[in-house]
Amino acid sequence: MAKIVHREELAQGTIILNEIEAPRISRKAKPGQFVILQADETGERIPLTMADTDPEKGTITIIYMVVGKSTARFRDLKVGEEYYALIGPLGAPTHIEKIGKVVCVGGGTGIAVLHPIARALKDAGNEVTAILGSRTYDLLILEEQMRNASHTLHICTDDGSMGHHGFVTDVLKETIEKEDIALVVAIGPIPMMKFCSLITKEKGIKTMVSLNPIMVDGTGMCGGCRVSVGGNTKFACVDGPEFDGHQVDFDELAKRLASYTEVEKQSVDAYNKCKCNAN
Amino acid sequence: MADKKEKVDRVVMPEQDPDVRRRNFMEVPLGLSEEMAITEAKRCLQCKKPACVEGCPVSVSIPEFIKCIADGDFSAAARKLWERNALPAVCGRVCPQEEQCEGRCVLGKKGKPVAIGYLERFAADWERTNGTGDVPAVAEKTGKKVAVVGSGPSGLTVAGDLLIKGHDVTIFEAFHKPGGVLVYGIPEFRLPKEIVASEVATLEKMGADIECNTVIGATVTIDELFAEGYDAAYIGVGAGLPRFMDLPGENLIGVYSANEYLTRTNLMKGYLFPEYDTPIARGRNVVVLGAGNVAMDSARTAMRLGADSVKVVYRRSREEMPARNEELHHAEEEKIEFVLLTNPIQFFGDENGRLTGMECLKMELGEPDASGRRRPMAIEGSEFKIDCDLVVVAVGSNANPLLTKTTPDLALNKWGNIISDPVTGKTSKKAVWAGGDIVTGAATVILAMGAGRAAANSMHEYLTLGW
């Protein structure tokens, strides 16, 4: 169990896709839900939202960017090797309904999280416009899958290497000016979700965001993932990870995500150094 | 004869020196030597109607196992313990014996009771390190399959008992290691994790299947387990939902629930960072809110992680503190300070959202409330500040709804605890039993084990005779 059956490097060796054997989880999982993974016994528990599931094969797919020691350890797992722990599906599923015109905004690896949600919204009969953003076109993931999961697709790159030269928020603004949008789903880095929510708030368009706070157990027993939503404390692992973007205190979330920045750096530096010595 | 025996003083357990141990995670009490154990065992009067047994929630044959130790047959002592208790090394360490077996010992009326807990621990430890590796014998297979949900003290007890009676048992655990609060909550210096692992390994040798990383309610539901062919289920998922105080600033970096603080430290071995990957904040000035055993565990952990000062802030007085006396005493020896009759009202932070201090009010005790304890009341104008960079909120926990909300026909009380028969542990759902903290709210290890024992007997009856 938790064996990696397929592995792909989606972008410049920093964005990795793993398809993992997990029959029970793949049968149960719904769009918006996440899993907790641990590379080995001394590893830490990391939450990742599922990018796809295949109940018939009994597998789930995760996509992550290598940003620290734990994701570096994930990167170093080969096909045929197993994760030490894989737990899920966790969190509340996305509420999917036919509501009309929907805009799905994805940034970076947030596109992986957005993909099953966009697909489900399209399948439910909504007209889906997707707006995808990345630093540069080489880092853009799941373009084809997102094209299939939407009716209209916009690409934005910070460096102008493809599509709109600039942020997803520019295209979102234009779209909501032109059309009568019933729902916006925004998933990506915190500043992106924050500014998408600010833009839609002016027009009163319902906006869902998927939050990525620090988690330990992922089952509601520690409160490490707590976020302020509408002035109340919520646990993202059981009450979320999706929340009303107009209610979320993004600044607090951003600060809490920096809780361990210093020690995380120590940890990844030590790991990379030790890998160099071994080679 | 009795008079002569009482002249031998109760054994004193050797301990690590407080100044040394407050900075390491090694176990504090060092255990009895064989000579000490025999001497202490000989103090037992071998009562014909032993009151100590009545004080034990799982009715261990106390005089009989102590007799084995007095005779120098330590292996037999361990086997005698196993007949009633699959986890003696754990119970010998964490039971509040003063309120249970030892509280009833007749020697305690005039002098000091027999050190039953120390002797139980001694026999179990001796068997683990010197024994044959034997495990309790199991009866002939009945062919019945039982799902035990949660591998904490009550689940492990149910599993052990049902295995002995010949049933097939699968234990489902949400975490990656079995043991529940024994591995994530109670720190290494009170209960070494190798001991929990060894007791779990015993269950595995007896035939238990353990499925970790399986969240019942999320990965699979109770009803789906029945569809998979289980004949009965026991729910022992504990009270794993931390309570916060709902005060301004509670989401600042540096404010932890005790669950998170202890899970990071114990289960994830954050105290060994960076050898282990999970970080844990090392506060210099630490405040722990609450005064139960979990608060003491948190405070003593903070000291071991290198704090300059650790304060336990509690709104009532010393008398009302729910922690065991032994834990309070150990904490004091380790230079934990107690700030009593004090209640926090808000937390302060810097521009990066990091905790810098808290504001408290002084309290005085008024009339007794519904719980019989005198109600703490704020003294107006008594606000004062405590500088701190780490706060651990240890004010209790509630029932986690993950399992119960996916099992709609399970009756719950208004706090979300499962309603089960206090004698048998039967729930409102056919073939489902429940016990431990998910039923009672946060309580003790041995009460959870007692509930497990009762449920196992009732489940056995059901599996052999019907509901």
XYZ file of C-alpha atoms in Angstrom:
746
model
C 0.000 0.000 0.000
C 0.991 3.594 -0.652
C 3.266 2.311 -3.397
C 4.178 4.779 -6.141
C 2.965 3.243 -9.411
C 3.665 6.198 -11.675
C 5.894 9.248 -11.390
C 6.350 12.271 -13.630
C 8.360 15.452 -13.395
C 5.961 18.064 -14.675
C 8.220 21.072 -14.640
C 11.965 21.538 -14.437
C 12.344 18.797 -11.832
C 10.567 20.901 -9.222
C 6.945 19.899 -9.752
C 6.401 16.169 -9.290
C 3.394 13.959 -9.935
C 2.964 10.704 -8.030
C 0.237 8.183 -8.701
C -0.035 6.094 -5.549
C -1.752 2.810 -4.725
C -4.538 3.547 -2.222
C -7.663 1.505 -2.978
C -9.748 2.604 -0.002
C -8.911 6.283 -0.396
C -9.509 6.304 -4.154
C -12.977 4.794 -3.666
C -13.972 7.368 -1.068
C -12.286 10.579 -2.188
C -14.265 13.503 -3.558
C -13.027 16.740 -5.180
C -11.534 19.149 -2.650
C -10.356 16.488 -0.212
C -6.751 15.941 0.790
C -4.400 13.289 2.130
C -1.546 13.355 4.636
C 1.734 11.820 3.524
C 4.897 10.884 5.349
C 7.985 9.754 3.443
C 9.524 7.611 6.161
C 9.591 7.000 9.887
C 11.641 10.095 10.717
C 9.671 12.251 8.280
C 6.951 14.752 9.007
C 3.298 14.609 8.021
C 2.472 16.818 5.020
C -1.024 17.573 3.657
C -1.585 17.490 -0.110
C -4.894 17.877 -1.892
C -5.549 15.140 -4.435
C -5.231 16.099 -8.082
C -7.037 12.985 -9.271
C -8.342 9.572 -8.253
C -8.877 6.337 -10.163
C -11.168 4.082 -8.142
C -10.913 1.288 -10.707
C -7.131 1.145 -10.540
C -7.295 1.928 -6.845
C -4.911 4.867 -7.103
C -4.769 8.539 -6.214
C -2.639 11.264 -7.781
C -0.821 14.046 -6.003
C 1.205 16.888 -7.475
C 3.592 18.945 -5.405
C 6.388 21.425 -5.770
C 9.705 20.676 -4.071
C 10.028 23.486 -1.527
C 11.590 21.957 1.597
C 13.006 18.834 3.143
C 9.806 16.808 3.181
C 8.973 17.453 -0.462
C 12.634 16.767 -1.311
C 12.220 13.384 0.362
C 9.045 12.794 -1.615
C 10.938 13.704 -4.793
C 13.569 11.080 -4.003
C 11.020 8.236 -3.800
C 11.112 6.115 -6.934
C 8.412 4.164 -8.737
C 7.854 0.938 -6.812
C 8.806 2.529 -3.492
C 6.219 3.249 -0.806
C 5.284 6.214 1.292
C 5.633 5.294 4.976
C 2.183 6.737 5.663
C -0.737 7.849 3.525
C -3.950 8.903 5.268
C -7.241 10.065 3.807
C -9.457 11.180 2.318
C -9.556 14.110 4.729
C -11.396 17.403 4.891
C -14.828 18.354 3.628
C -15.516 17.780 -0.084
C -16.257 20.731 -2.363
C -19.918 21.576 -2.581
C -20.714 20.894 -6.240
C -23.979 22.147 -7.741
C -25.315 23.596 -10.963
C -25.150 27.313 -10.381
C -24.436 28.851 -13.823
C -21.248 30.517 -14.971
C -18.231 29.633 -12.895
C -14.662 30.918 -12.978
C -11.891 28.593 -11.736
C -8.650 30.409 -10.998
C -5.500 28.359 -10.363
C -1.976 29.454 -9.547
C 1.149 27.295 -9.486
C 0.535 23.848 -7.995
C -2.874 25.125 -6.895
C -3.935 24.098 -10.411
C -3.559 20.467 -9.307
C -6.044 21.061 -6.502
C -8.338 23.016 -8.812
C -8.468 20.341 -11.509
C -10.896 17.801 -9.985
C -13.100 20.633 -8.726
C -13.288 22.303 -12.155
C -14.057 18.953 -13.749
C -16.837 18.221 -11.261
C -18.324 21.710 -11.773
C -18.299 21.194 -15.524
C -19.818 17.720 -15.183
C -22.566 19.248 -13.029
C -23.589 21.413 -15.985
C -21.868 24.704 -15.200
C -20.168 26.866 -17.797
C -16.566 26.883 -16.620
C -13.984 29.528 -17.424
C -10.496 28.598 -16.250
C -7.764 31.128 -15.577
C -4.369 29.557 -14.946
C -1.262 31.374 -13.826
C 2.392 30.557 -13.369
C 5.690 32.390 -13.087
C 6.746 31.175 -16.499
C 5.128 28.896 -19.090
C 7.568 26.032 -18.336
C 6.111 25.836 -14.810
C 2.482 25.663 -15.943
C 0.935 22.277 -15.128
C -2.142 20.344 -16.288
C -2.895 22.706 -19.181
C -4.486 19.983 -21.274
C -6.490 18.505 -18.388
C -7.757 21.946 -17.457
C -8.690 22.603 -21.098
C -10.851 19.472 -20.902
C -12.333 20.539 -17.588
C -13.421 23.974 -18.841
C -15.187 25.716 -21.698
C -12.815 28.661 -21.891
C -9.186 28.686 -20.801
C -6.911 31.649 -20.145
C -3.230 31.393 -19.377
C -1.289 34.084 -17.540
C 2.468 34.183 -16.970
C 4.408 36.627 -14.876
C 7.137 36.836 -17.521
C 4.838 36.904 -20.527
C 6.206 33.633 -21.937
C 2.634 32.561 -22.757
C -0.820 34.090 -22.784
C -1.537 37.184 -20.769
C 1.614 38.916 -19.487
C 0.670 39.468 -15.872
C -1.434 38.121 -13.039
C -4.543 35.952 -13.044
C -6.312 38.752 -11.205
C -6.165 40.939 -14.339
C -8.067 38.354 -16.375
C -10.449 37.628 -13.496
C -11.320 41.339 -13.330
C -12.081 41.496 -17.065
C -14.142 38.331 -16.926
C -16.370 39.428 -14.080
C -16.868 42.828 -15.750
C -18.060 41.200 -18.970
C -20.091 38.278 -17.692
C -22.559 37.404 -15.000
C -20.521 35.033 -12.846
C -22.211 33.004 -10.118
C -19.145 31.492 -8.454
C -15.386 31.923 -8.401
C -13.073 29.186 -7.147
C -9.531 30.439 -6.506
C -6.725 28.108 -5.502
C -3.047 28.975 -5.363
C -0.560 31.039 -3.356
C -2.059 33.113 -0.533
C -1.562 36.545 -2.176
C -3.329 35.267 -5.290
C -6.317 33.940 -3.334
C -6.423 37.097 -1.262
C -6.507 39.440 -4.262
C -8.990 37.300 -6.178
C -11.264 37.491 -3.141
C -10.858 41.262 -2.887
C -11.804 41.695 -6.542
C -14.914 39.512 -6.336
C -16.011 40.994 -3.039
C -16.672 44.360 -4.694
C -19.162 42.677 -7.004
C -20.533 40.360 -4.362
C -19.594 37.198 -6.264
C -19.418 34.102 -4.092
C -15.768 32.982 -3.919
C -14.339 29.735 -2.618
C -10.676 29.331 -1.726
C -8.757 26.225 -0.628
C -6.407 26.935 2.269
C -3.068 25.323 2.936
C -2.132 25.954 6.591
C 0.393 23.871 8.512
C -1.096 20.565 9.596
C 0.016 17.701 11.812
C -2.651 15.018 12.125
C -5.231 16.315 9.612
C -8.136 14.832 11.595
C -9.071 17.714 13.902
C -7.162 16.640 16.960
C -4.523 19.362 17.270
C -5.724 22.687 15.867
C -2.378 23.453 14.237
C -4.254 24.324 11.032
C -6.599 26.835 12.627
C -7.636 29.813 10.553
C -9.877 32.794 11.233
C -12.975 32.757 9.058
C -15.561 35.472 9.589
C -14.013 36.177 12.984
C -14.365 32.573 14.149
C -11.590 30.025 14.539
C -11.945 27.041 12.182
C -9.802 23.954 11.730
C -8.948 23.780 8.032
C -8.483 19.990 8.171
C -12.083 19.228 9.177
C -14.043 22.451 8.558
C -12.178 23.070 5.283
C -9.856 23.182 3.483
C -12.338 25.248 1.415
C -13.770 28.434 2.822
C -15.557 31.584 1.716
C -12.724 33.769 0.458
C -14.488 36.924 1.619
C -14.389 35.709 5.228
C -10.798 34.415 5.469
C -8.080 36.314 7.343
C -5.331 35.740 4.752
C -2.769 37.873 6.587
C -3.019 35.743 9.696
C -2.755 32.592 7.575
C 0.369 33.907 5.829
C 2.005 34.697 9.169
C 1.141 31.315 10.648
C 2.601 29.580 7.614
C 5.923 31.243 8.459
C 5.954 29.738 11.977
C 8.880 27.424 11.314
C 10.657 29.183 8.452
C 14.026 29.298 10.192
C 14.151 25.690 11.324
C 12.729 24.489 8.015
C 15.702 26.083 6.300
C 18.125 24.337 8.662
C 16.389 21.077 7.947
C 16.521 21.310 4.158
C 20.111 22.601 4.129
C 21.230 19.652 6.248
C 19.384 17.242 3.946
C 20.851 18.631 0.734
C 24.337 18.691 2.233
C 24.039 15.109 3.367
C 22.829 14.071 -0.090
C 25.850 15.775 -1.678
C 28.228 13.894 0.598
C 26.533 10.617 -0.205
C 26.890 11.124 -3.945
C 3.060 -11.387 62.384
C 1.330 -8.385 60.780
C 3.007 -5.988 63.199
C 6.403 -7.334 62.366
C 5.782 -6.913 58.631
C 4.726 -3.282 58.956
C 8.093 -2.329 60.339
C 9.628 -2.643 56.876
C 9.237 0.758 55.219
C 7.560 1.031 51.828
C 10.122 0.924 49.089
C 11.220 4.212 47.579
C 11.559 4.133 43.782
C 14.957 5.443 42.686
C 14.605 8.429 40.363
C 16.760 10.547 38.119
C 17.977 13.635 39.946
C 15.591 16.560 39.264
C 18.360 18.907 38.118
C 19.509 16.380 35.549
C 16.196 14.962 34.363
C 14.525 18.321 33.750
C 16.712 18.604 30.656
C 16.392 15.080 29.242
C 13.583 12.877 27.974
C 14.661 9.705 29.770
C 12.235 8.053 32.146
C 12.156 9.718 35.576
C 11.546 6.721 37.910
C 14.232 4.131 37.354
C 12.364 1.010 38.472
C 12.950 -1.407 41.342
C 15.848 -3.838 41.622
C 14.994 -7.516 42.161
C 15.956 -7.227 45.841
C 13.825 -4.136 46.338
C 10.867 -5.792 44.609
C 11.101 -8.923 46.771
C 11.372 -6.876 49.961
C 8.380 -4.770 48.995
C 6.359 -7.806 47.892
C 6.911 -9.357 51.313
C 5.132 -6.407 52.941
C 1.857 -7.597 51.404
C -0.345 -9.275 54.025
C -1.949 -11.586 51.430
C -5.445 -10.666 52.620
C -8.110 -13.351 52.203
C -10.571 -10.690 50.994
C -8.255 -8.246 49.292
C -9.669 -4.716 49.135
C -6.932 -3.722 46.684
C -8.515 -5.896 43.971
C -11.818 -4.070 44.412
C -9.958 -0.816 43.828
C -8.578 -2.030 40.499
C -10.871 -1.272 37.540
C -9.740 -4.470 35.808
C -9.599 -6.586 39.005
C -6.013 -7.790 38.743
C -5.289 -10.685 41.168
C -3.026 -8.417 43.156
C -2.035 -10.584 46.175
C -1.335 -13.518 43.870
C 1.026 -11.689 41.545
C 2.746 -10.071 44.509
C 3.179 -13.511 46.100
C 4.999 -14.657 42.962
C 7.400 -11.712 43.269
C 7.945 -12.408 46.976
C 8.859 -15.980 45.986
C 11.294 -14.681 43.378
C 9.295 -16.094 40.459
C 9.037 -12.920 38.401
C 7.958 -14.671 35.250
C 4.964 -16.188 37.044
C 4.085 -12.727 38.346
C 3.931 -11.370 34.800
C 1.718 -14.252 33.705
C -0.614 -13.691 36.632
C -0.917 -10.022 35.603
C -1.649 -10.932 31.975
C -4.681 -12.943 33.059
C -6.466 -9.685 33.797
C -4.400 -6.982 32.135
C -2.716 -7.033 28.731
C -0.834 -3.762 29.440
C 0.799 -4.079 32.875
C 3.938 -2.086 32.023
C 1.722 0.830 31.047
C -0.668 0.595 33.989
C 2.111 0.212 36.521
C 3.354 3.591 35.296
C 0.328 5.733 34.587
C -2.508 4.516 36.852
C -3.424 6.824 39.752
C -2.826 3.962 42.230
C -3.396 6.219 45.228
C -7.055 6.455 44.193
C -7.360 2.828 43.160
C -5.629 -0.351 44.342
C -3.192 1.302 46.753
C -5.925 3.556 48.100
C -7.693 0.433 49.395
C -4.652 -1.452 50.739
C -5.163 -2.229 54.450
C -1.566 -1.294 55.227
C -2.474 2.228 54.146
C -4.753 2.621 57.154
C -1.890 2.811 59.627
C 1.151 3.268 57.460
C 1.960 3.252 53.792
C 0.190 0.939 51.319
C 2.056 -1.735 49.393
C 3.618 -0.213 46.270
C 1.367 -2.236 43.943
C 2.018 -0.016 40.929
C 5.791 -0.284 41.316
C 5.536 -4.062 41.622
C 3.284 -4.370 38.580
C 5.734 -2.295 36.605
C 8.641 -4.368 37.917
C 7.094 -7.701 36.892
C 6.157 -6.449 33.416
C 9.565 -4.859 32.817
C 11.338 -7.971 34.054
C 9.356 -10.159 31.678
C 10.055 -7.809 28.767
C 13.815 -7.772 29.301
C 14.450 -11.251 30.723
C 11.395 -13.226 29.669
C 10.966 -15.969 27.135
C 9.036 -13.825 24.678
C 5.935 -15.855 25.474
C 2.597 -14.155 25.167
C -0.726 -14.814 26.866
C -2.320 -17.997 25.517
C -5.328 -17.642 23.195
C -8.385 -19.890 23.091
C -9.407 -21.960 20.092
C -10.581 -19.784 17.168
C -14.260 -18.886 17.187
C -14.237 -17.611 13.588
C -15.776 -14.299 14.653
C -14.210 -11.059 13.414
C -14.092 -7.926 15.528
C -13.099 -4.417 14.449
C -11.518 -2.304 17.174
C -11.509 1.370 16.240
C -8.734 3.288 17.956
C -5.589 1.782 19.445
C -5.521 3.720 22.698
C -5.730 2.062 26.107
C -9.365 0.954 25.793
C -8.988 -0.407 22.260
C -5.836 -2.333 23.156
C -7.587 -3.821 26.195
C -10.584 -4.936 24.131
C -8.261 -6.415 21.525
C -6.216 -8.317 24.120
C -9.277 -9.697 25.873
C -11.048 -10.786 22.672
C -7.902 -12.410 21.306
C -7.571 -14.428 24.519
C -11.165 -15.560 24.015
C -10.384 -16.795 20.503
C -11.834 -14.066 18.271
C -10.106 -12.503 15.265
C -9.307 -8.878 15.920
C -8.347 -6.024 13.602
C -7.328 -2.757 15.211
C -7.816 0.388 13.101
C -5.649 3.379 13.950
C -5.726 6.822 12.296
C -2.112 7.647 13.126
C 0.912 5.864 11.693
C 1.725 4.293 15.067
C -0.579 2.430 17.458
C -1.058 3.421 21.092
C -3.305 6.476 21.012
C -2.617 8.807 23.903
C 0.105 6.420 25.084
C 2.230 7.408 22.069
C 1.111 10.925 21.128
C 0.148 12.297 24.539
C 2.023 10.834 27.485
C 5.679 11.868 27.174
C 8.661 9.553 26.885
C 9.905 10.548 30.359
C 6.705 9.122 31.895
C 6.109 6.232 29.524
C 8.936 5.155 27.198
C 7.544 4.479 23.722
C 9.464 1.204 23.439
C 7.219 -0.118 26.199
C 4.055 0.758 24.300
C 5.552 -0.789 21.157
C 6.389 -3.940 23.099
C 2.882 -4.263 24.538
C 1.418 -3.769 21.056
C 3.835 -6.353 19.659
C 2.501 -8.808 22.247
C -1.006 -8.308 20.854
C 0.300 -8.869 17.339
C 1.974 -12.103 18.425
C -1.383 -13.139 19.851
C -2.820 -12.655 16.362
C -4.079 -9.063 16.215
C -4.029 -7.298 12.826
C -3.189 -3.628 13.132
C -4.180 -1.301 10.294
C -2.579 2.080 10.849
C -3.256 5.179 8.727
C -6.944 4.286 8.600
C -9.399 6.941 9.735
C -12.716 5.296 10.459
C -15.337 7.768 9.290
C -13.097 9.038 6.495
C -11.210 6.107 4.939
C -13.973 3.617 5.723
C -17.147 3.787 7.822
C -18.423 1.478 10.549
C -21.199 0.250 8.253
C -18.684 -0.553 5.543
C -16.679 -2.585 8.050
C -19.758 -4.688 8.757
C -20.221 -5.100 4.996
C -16.608 -6.316 4.851
C -17.558 -9.153 7.191
C -16.904 -7.930 10.708
C -19.289 -9.348 13.307
C -18.897 -6.621 15.925
C -17.138 -3.314 16.445
C -15.685 -1.485 19.433
C -15.266 2.286 19.262
C -12.483 3.649 21.414
C -11.449 6.756 19.529
C -10.897 8.956 22.564
C -11.612 12.630 23.071
C -9.236 14.060 20.515
C -10.638 17.500 19.833
C -8.724 20.210 21.653
C -10.564 22.916 23.553
C -9.315 26.456 23.118
C -10.227 29.398 25.327
C -11.588 31.648 22.575
C -9.490 34.606 23.688
C -8.146 37.464 21.534
C -4.764 36.555 20.094
C -5.171 32.805 20.474
C -4.101 32.207 16.854
C -0.737 33.932 17.317
C 2.326 31.866 16.458
C 3.474 30.273 19.683
C 0.036 29.354 21.009
C -0.361 25.580 20.816
C -3.054 23.195 21.931
C -1.566 20.619 24.282
C -2.540 17.994 21.700
C -0.416 19.642 19.033
C 2.476 20.404 21.373
C 2.616 16.856 22.718
C 1.962 15.179 19.338
C 4.795 17.086 17.721
C 7.098 16.236 20.600
C 6.133 12.623 21.355
C 4.679 10.977 18.270
C 6.670 12.984 15.723
C 9.762 13.149 17.972
C 10.149 16.886 17.485
C 12.524 16.924 20.449
C 14.997 15.092 18.200
C 14.739 17.705 15.383
C 16.509 17.873 12.913
C 17.170 14.120 13.097
C 13.380 13.888 12.832
C 11.742 16.330 10.437
C 8.894 17.699 12.547
C 9.823 21.004 14.189
C 8.649 22.085 17.642
C 8.933 25.616 18.996
C 11.414 25.845 21.848
C 9.995 28.565 24.055
C 12.164 30.456 26.541
C 9.333 31.690 28.700
C 6.546 29.173 28.572
C 3.059 29.341 30.055
C 0.837 26.276 30.320
C -2.879 26.910 30.843
C -4.687 24.260 32.881
C -3.724 21.984 35.741
C -4.487 18.407 34.773
C -2.024 15.671 33.915
C -1.859 16.910 30.327
C -0.855 20.359 31.590
C 1.884 18.813 33.745
C 3.120 16.747 30.789
C 3.230 19.899 28.651
C 5.045 21.962 31.286
C 7.647 19.286 31.955
C 8.122 18.830 28.208
C 8.728 22.566 27.746
C 11.385 22.455 30.480
C 13.085 19.552 28.723
C 13.036 21.493 25.443
C 15.230 24.087 27.151
C 12.889 26.747 28.544
C 14.278 29.313 30.981
C 11.003 29.420 32.841
C 7.804 27.400 32.762
C 4.669 28.643 34.507
C 1.471 26.702 35.037
C -1.393 29.211 35.102
C -4.583 27.937 36.750
C -7.747 29.766 37.690
C -8.424 27.795 40.860
C -6.141 26.972 43.797
C -3.701 24.173 44.483
C -6.358 21.997 46.124
C -8.528 21.862 43.020
C -5.714 20.946 40.611
C -6.829 17.747 38.851
C -3.317 16.407 38.145
C -2.011 13.468 40.165
C -0.058 14.462 43.248
C 2.978 12.606 41.969
C 2.910 14.648 38.757
C 2.608 17.951 40.643
C 5.463 16.924 42.882
C 7.675 15.954 39.939
C 6.841 19.216 38.181
C 7.756 21.256 41.257
C 11.027 19.393 41.660
C 11.798 20.280 38.054
C 11.339 23.995 38.844
C 7.957 24.453 37.184
C 6.260 27.492 38.781
C 2.588 27.561 39.686
C 0.649 30.770 39.158
C -2.646 29.991 40.844
C -5.983 31.829 41.009
C -5.107 33.418 37.687
C -7.056 33.462 34.428
C -5.801 34.651 31.012
C -7.895 37.222 29.151
C -5.847 37.951 26.030
C -2.585 37.277 24.207
C -0.242 39.859 22.669
C 1.942 39.487 19.601
C 4.473 41.354 17.468
C 4.115 42.525 13.853
C 5.026 39.034 12.583
C 2.164 37.497 14.495
C 4.428 35.925 17.121
C 3.338 35.701 20.726
C 5.051 38.123 23.121
C 2.920 37.969 26.242
C -0.453 37.611 27.822
C -2.743 39.495 30.125
C -4.306 37.800 33.133
C -6.759 38.539 35.882
C -6.380 37.463 39.495
C -9.199 35.298 40.799
C -10.771 34.460 44.152
C -12.857 31.433 45.025
C -16.580 31.914 45.568
C -19.374 29.461 46.360
C -19.151 25.847 45.158
C -20.546 25.285 41.641
C -22.423 22.302 40.190
C -19.211 20.236 40.167
C -18.797 20.887 43.893
C -15.669 22.935 43.317
C -15.563 26.538 44.468
C -16.215 28.815 41.536
C -13.351 31.131 40.612
C -14.373 34.788 40.290
C -12.349 37.591 38.743
C -11.027 40.326 41.018
C -11.847 43.603 39.331
C -8.908 45.763 38.329
C -6.363 43.001 38.998
C -5.072 42.784 35.394
C -1.385 41.988 35.051
C 0.924 40.865 32.263
C 3.143 37.826 31.857
C 5.884 37.926 29.208
C 5.959 34.666 27.281
C 6.881 33.361 23.850
C 5.060 30.027 24.074
C 1.662 29.138 25.473
C 0.252 25.626 25.674
C -3.524 25.481 26.101
C -4.263 22.380 28.201
C -7.822 23.035 29.331
C -9.313 19.743 28.165
C -10.659 18.155 25.017
C -13.966 17.205 23.450
C -15.253 14.331 21.354
C -14.063 14.341 17.755
C -17.106 14.060 15.421
C -15.207 12.467 12.491
C -16.486 8.966 13.208
C -19.852 9.702 14.764
C -21.092 11.993 11.985
C -20.652 9.157 9.459
C -22.475 6.687 11.700
C -25.873 8.370 12.037
C -27.602 5.628 14.025
C -25.180 5.997 16.923
C -26.862 7.907 19.769
C -24.843 10.825 21.139
C -25.282 13.115 24.115
C -25.337 16.892 23.778
C -21.540 17.085 23.926
C -21.156 14.624 21.059
C -20.047 11.743 23.274
C -21.372 8.304 22.365
C -24.062 7.047 24.722
C -23.255 3.513 25.841
C -24.486 1.274 28.614
C -22.336 1.999 31.684
C -22.107 -1.711 32.535
C -21.741 -3.408 29.147
C -20.584 -0.609 26.845
C -23.367 -1.402 24.341
C -24.366 1.523 22.112
C -27.687 2.226 20.407
C -26.355 0.503 17.279
C -26.507 -3.262 17.007
C -23.161 -5.023 17.356
C -21.357 -1.782 18.245
C -19.777 -1.069 21.626
C -17.985 2.043 22.796
C -15.852 3.007 25.755
C -13.129 5.267 27.066
C -12.954 9.013 26.503
C -15.371 9.010 23.523
C -18.036 7.978 26.044
C -16.915 9.643 29.273
C -15.082 12.699 27.990
C -11.392 13.072 28.815
C -10.636 10.771 31.774
C -7.834 8.372 32.748
C -5.986 5.524 31.072
C -7.186 2.944 33.564
C -10.828 3.990 33.348
C -10.597 3.563 29.583
C -9.075 0.129 30.139
C -11.822 -0.778 32.601
C -14.421 0.219 29.997
C -12.598 -1.925 27.460
C -12.591 -4.887 29.799
C -16.357 -4.611 30.424
C -17.115 -4.202 26.724
C -14.946 -7.182 25.792
C -16.924 -9.411 28.157
C -20.206 -8.174 26.731
C -18.943 -8.555 23.155
C -17.817 -12.098 23.872
C -21.273 -12.908 25.162
C -22.821 -11.445 22.001
C -20.416 -13.253 19.707
C -21.070 -16.596 21.350
C -24.730 -16.254 22.394
C -26.212 -13.304 20.486
C -27.263 -9.738 21.439
